[in-house]
PDB file of C-alpha atoms in Angstrom:
ATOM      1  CA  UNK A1126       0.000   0.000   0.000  1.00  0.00           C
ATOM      2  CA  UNK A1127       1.298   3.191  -1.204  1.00  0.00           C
ATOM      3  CA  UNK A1128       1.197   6.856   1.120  1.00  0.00           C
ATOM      4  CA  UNK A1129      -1.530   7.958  -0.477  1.00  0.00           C
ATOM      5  CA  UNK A1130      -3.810   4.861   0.482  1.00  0.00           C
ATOM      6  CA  UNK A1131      -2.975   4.821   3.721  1.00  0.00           C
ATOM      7  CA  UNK A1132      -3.732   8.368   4.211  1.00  0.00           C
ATOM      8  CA  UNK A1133      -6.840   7.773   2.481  1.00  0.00           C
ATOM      9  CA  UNK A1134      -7.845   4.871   5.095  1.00  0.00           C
ATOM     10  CA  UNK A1135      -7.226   6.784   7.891  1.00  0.00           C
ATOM     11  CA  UNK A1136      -9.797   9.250   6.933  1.00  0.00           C
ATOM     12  CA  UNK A1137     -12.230   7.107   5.747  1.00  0.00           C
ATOM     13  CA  UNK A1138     -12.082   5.175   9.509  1.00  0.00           C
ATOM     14  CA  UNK A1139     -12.130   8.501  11.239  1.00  0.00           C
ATOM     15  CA  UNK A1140     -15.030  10.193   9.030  1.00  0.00           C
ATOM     16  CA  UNK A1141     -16.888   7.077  10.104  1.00  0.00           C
ATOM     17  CA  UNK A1142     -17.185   8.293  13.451  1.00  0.00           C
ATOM     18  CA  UNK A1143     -19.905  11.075  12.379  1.00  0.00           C
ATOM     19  CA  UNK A1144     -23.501  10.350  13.537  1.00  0.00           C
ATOM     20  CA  UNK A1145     -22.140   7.918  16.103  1.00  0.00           C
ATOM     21  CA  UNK A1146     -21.586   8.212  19.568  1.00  0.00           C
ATOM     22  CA  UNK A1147     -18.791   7.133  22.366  1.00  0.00           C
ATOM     23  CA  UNK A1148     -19.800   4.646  25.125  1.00  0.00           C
ATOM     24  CA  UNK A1149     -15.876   3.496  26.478  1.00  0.00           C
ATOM     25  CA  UNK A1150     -12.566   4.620  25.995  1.00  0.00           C
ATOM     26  CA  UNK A1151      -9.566   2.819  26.629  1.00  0.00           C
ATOM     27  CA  UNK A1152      -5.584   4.172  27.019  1.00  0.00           C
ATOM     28  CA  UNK A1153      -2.927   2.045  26.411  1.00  0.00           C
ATOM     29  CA  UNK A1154       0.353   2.392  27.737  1.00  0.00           C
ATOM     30  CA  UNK A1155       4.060   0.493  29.339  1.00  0.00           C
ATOM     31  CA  UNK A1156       2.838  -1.568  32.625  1.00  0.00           C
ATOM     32  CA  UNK A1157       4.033   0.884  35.553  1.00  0.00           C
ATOM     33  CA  UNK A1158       4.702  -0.226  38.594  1.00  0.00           C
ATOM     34  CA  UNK A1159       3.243   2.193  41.537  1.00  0.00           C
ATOM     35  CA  UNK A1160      -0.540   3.331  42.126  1.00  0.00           C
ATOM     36  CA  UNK A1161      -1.136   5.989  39.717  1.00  0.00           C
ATOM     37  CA  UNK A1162      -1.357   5.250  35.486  1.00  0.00           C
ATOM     38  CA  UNK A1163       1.434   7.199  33.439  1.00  0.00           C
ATOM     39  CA  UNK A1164      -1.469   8.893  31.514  1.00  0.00           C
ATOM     40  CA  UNK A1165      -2.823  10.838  34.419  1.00  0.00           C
ATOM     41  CA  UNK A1166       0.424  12.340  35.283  1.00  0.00           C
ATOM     42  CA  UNK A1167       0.520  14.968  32.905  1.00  0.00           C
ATOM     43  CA  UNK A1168      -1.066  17.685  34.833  1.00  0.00           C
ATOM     44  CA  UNK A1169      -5.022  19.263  34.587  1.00  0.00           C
ATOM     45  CA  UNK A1170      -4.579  20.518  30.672  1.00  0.00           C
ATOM     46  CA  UNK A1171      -4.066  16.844  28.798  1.00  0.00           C
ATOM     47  CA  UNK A1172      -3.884  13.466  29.406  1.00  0.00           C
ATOM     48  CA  UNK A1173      -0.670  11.196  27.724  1.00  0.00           C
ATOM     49  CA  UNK A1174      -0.295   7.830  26.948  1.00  0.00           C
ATOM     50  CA  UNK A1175       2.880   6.061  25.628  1.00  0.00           C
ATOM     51  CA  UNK A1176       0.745   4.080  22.808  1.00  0.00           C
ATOM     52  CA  UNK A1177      -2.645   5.166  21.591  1.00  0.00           C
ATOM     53  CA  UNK A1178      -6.275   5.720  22.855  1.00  0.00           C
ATOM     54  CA  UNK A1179      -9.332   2.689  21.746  1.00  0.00           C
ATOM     55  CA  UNK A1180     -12.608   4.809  20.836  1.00  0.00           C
ATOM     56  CA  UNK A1181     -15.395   2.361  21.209  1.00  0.00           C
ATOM     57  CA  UNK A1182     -18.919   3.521  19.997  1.00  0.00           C
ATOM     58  CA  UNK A1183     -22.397   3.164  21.293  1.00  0.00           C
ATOM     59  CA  UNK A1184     -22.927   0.665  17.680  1.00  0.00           C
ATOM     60  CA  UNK A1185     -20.163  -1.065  19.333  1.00  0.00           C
ATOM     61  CA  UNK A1186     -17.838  -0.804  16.565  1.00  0.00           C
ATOM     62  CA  UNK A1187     -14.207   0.685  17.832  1.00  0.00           C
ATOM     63  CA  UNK A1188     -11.524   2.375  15.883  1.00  0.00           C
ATOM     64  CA  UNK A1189      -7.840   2.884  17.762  1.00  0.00           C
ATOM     65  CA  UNK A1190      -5.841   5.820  17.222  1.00  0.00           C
ATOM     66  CA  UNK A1191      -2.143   4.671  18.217  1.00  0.00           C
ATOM     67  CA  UNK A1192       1.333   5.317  17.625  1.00  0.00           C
ATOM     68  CA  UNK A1193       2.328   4.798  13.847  1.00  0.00           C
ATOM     69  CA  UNK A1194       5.173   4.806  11.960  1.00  0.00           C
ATOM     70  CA  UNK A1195       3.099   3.844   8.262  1.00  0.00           C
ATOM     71  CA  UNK A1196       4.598   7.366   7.054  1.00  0.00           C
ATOM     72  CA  UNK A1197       6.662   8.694   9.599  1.00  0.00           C
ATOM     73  CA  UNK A1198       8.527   7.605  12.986  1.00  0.00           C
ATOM     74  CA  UNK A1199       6.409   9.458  15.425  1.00  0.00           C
ATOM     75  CA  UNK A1200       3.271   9.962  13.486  1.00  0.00           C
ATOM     76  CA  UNK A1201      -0.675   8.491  14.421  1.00  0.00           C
ATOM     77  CA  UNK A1202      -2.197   5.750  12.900  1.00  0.00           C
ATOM     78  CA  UNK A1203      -5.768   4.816  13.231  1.00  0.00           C
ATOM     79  CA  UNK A1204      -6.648   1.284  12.806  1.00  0.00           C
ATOM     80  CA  UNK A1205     -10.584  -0.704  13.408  1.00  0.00           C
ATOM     81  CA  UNK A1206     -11.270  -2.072  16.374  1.00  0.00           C
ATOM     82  CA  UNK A1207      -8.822  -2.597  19.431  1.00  0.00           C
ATOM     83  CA  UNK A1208      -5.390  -2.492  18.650  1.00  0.00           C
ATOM     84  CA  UNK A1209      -3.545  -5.809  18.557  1.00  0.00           C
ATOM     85  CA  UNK A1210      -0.039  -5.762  20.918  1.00  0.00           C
ATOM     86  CA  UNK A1211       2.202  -8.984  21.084  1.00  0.00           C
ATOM     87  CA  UNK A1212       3.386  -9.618  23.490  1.00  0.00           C
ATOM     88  CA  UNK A1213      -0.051  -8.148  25.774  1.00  0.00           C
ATOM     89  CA  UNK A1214       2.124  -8.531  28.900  1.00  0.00           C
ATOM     90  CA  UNK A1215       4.048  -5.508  28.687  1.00  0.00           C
ATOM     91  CA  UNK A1216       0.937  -2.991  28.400  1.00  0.00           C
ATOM     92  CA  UNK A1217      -1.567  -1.951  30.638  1.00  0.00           C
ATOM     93  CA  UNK A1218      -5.316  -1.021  29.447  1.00  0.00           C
ATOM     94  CA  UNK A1219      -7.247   1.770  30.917  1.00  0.00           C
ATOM     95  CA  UNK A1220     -11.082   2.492  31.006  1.00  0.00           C
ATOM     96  CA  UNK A1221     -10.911   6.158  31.635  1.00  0.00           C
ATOM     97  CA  UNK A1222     -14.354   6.780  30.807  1.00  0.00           C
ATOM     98  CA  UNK A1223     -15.764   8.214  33.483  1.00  0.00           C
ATOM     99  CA  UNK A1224     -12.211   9.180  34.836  1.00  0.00           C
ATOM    100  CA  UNK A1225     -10.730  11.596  32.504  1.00  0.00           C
ATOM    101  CA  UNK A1226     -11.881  14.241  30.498  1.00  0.00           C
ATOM    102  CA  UNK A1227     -13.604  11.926  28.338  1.00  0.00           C
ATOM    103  CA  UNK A1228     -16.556  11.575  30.853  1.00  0.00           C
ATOM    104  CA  UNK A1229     -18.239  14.900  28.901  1.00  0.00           C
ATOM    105  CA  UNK A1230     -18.322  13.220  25.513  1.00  0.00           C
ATOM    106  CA  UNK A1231     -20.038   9.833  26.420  1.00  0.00           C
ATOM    107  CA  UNK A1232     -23.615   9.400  24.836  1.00  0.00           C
ATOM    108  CA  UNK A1233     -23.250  12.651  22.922  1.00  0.00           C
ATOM    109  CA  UNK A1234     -23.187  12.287  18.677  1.00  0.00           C
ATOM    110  CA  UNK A1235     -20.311  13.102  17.100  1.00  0.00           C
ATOM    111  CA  UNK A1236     -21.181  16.272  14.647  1.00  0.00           C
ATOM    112  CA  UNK A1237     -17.974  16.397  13.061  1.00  0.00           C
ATOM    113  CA  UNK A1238     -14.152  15.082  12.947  1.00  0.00           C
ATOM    114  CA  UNK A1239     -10.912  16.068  11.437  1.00  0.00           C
ATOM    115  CA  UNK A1240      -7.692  15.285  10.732  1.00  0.00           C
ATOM    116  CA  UNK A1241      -4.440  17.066  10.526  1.00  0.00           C
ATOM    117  CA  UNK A1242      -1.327  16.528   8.621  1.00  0.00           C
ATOM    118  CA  UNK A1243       1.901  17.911   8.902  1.00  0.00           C
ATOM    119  CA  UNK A1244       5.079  17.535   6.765  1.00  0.00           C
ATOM    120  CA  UNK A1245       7.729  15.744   9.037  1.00  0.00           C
ATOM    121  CA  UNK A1246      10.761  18.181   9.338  1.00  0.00           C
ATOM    122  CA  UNK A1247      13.100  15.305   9.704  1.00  0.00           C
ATOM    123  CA  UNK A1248      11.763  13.514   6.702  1.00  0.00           C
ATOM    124  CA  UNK A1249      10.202  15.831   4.088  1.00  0.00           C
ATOM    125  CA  UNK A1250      10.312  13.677   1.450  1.00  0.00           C
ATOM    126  CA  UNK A1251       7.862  11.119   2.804  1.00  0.00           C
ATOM    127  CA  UNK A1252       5.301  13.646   2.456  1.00  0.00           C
ATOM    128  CA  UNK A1253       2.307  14.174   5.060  1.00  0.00           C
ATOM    129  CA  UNK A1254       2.230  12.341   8.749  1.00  0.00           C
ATOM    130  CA  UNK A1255      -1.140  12.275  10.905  1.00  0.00           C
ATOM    131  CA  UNK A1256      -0.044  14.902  13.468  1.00  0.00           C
ATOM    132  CA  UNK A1257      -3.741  15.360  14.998  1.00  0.00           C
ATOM    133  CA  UNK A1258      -7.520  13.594  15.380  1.00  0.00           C
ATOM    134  CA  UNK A1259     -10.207  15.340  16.341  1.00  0.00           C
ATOM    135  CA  UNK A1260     -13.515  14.772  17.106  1.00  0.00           C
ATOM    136  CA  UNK A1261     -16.169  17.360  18.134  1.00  0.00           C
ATOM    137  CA  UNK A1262     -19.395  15.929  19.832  1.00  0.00           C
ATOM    138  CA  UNK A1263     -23.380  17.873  20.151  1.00  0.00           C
ATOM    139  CA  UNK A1264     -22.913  20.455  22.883  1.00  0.00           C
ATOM    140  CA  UNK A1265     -19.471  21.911  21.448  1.00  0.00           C
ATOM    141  CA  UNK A1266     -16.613  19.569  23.139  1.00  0.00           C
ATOM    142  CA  UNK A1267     -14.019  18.672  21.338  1.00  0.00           C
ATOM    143  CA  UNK A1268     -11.429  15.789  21.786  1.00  0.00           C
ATOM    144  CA  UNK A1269      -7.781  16.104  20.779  1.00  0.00           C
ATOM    145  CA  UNK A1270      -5.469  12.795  19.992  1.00  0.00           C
ATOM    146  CA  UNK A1271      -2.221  14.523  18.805  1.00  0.00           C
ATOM    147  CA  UNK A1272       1.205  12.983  18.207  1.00  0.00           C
ATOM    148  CA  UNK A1273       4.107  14.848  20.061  1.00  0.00           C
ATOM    149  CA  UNK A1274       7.419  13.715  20.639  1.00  0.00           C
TER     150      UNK A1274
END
């Protein structure tokens, strides 16, 4: 598959979430050891994860938005259903549903989504990377999955 088709996958996944609405989201990140998850340690602006964020919808259908390296080191992928690590051991999964900012979003449709794309500085000639998703729900919230490194 060529750039341009996976670009064109990605937004025909993420366009699919219009009309629909969240009912669970999951984080995925490194197993820490100690009582708090690596994602809520950023601070009250953001949450972070060290591999990608599981959408699942209300149709329960899910689409993952991870870590992807398709067009550039560094960039976002976004993939159907939850995302597939080997060996399962070394991540944890977290239902922050009703514990992150997410909470406002559940049960509301999504009106519209969005992607961004950024030329990689470090690798210009591979063309665009998936540097942001966004999704913006009835009521005017918006979610944010952005790639930063």
């Amino acid at each position: 598959m060529d750039a341009d088709q996976i670009r064109e996958g990605f937004s025909q996944r993420w366009n699919r979430l219009r009309g629909c609405s969240i009912s669970r989201v999951l984080y995925y990140e490194l197993e820490y050891e100690g009582s708090q998850p690596g994602w809520a340690l950023a601070g009250p602006l953001f949450d972070t994860v060290d591999f990608g964020v599981e959408v699942q919808l209300t149709s329960s259908v899910s689409l993952n938005v991870m870590w992807g390296w398709e067009l550039v080191q560094y960039g976002l992928a976004i993939g159907d259903g939850p995302p597939d690590f080997r060996p399962a051991a070394l991540y944890a999964r977290h239902d922050v549903s009703t514990q992150s900012r997410w909470r406002q979003l559940l049960g509301r449709e999504i009106e519209a989504t969005r992607l961004l794309w950024r030329v990689s500085d470090l690798e210009p000639e591979r063309g665009s990377y998936l540097q942001t998703a966004e999704l913006a729900v009835a009521g005017g919230r918006h979610a944010y999955m952005s790639a930063a490194e």
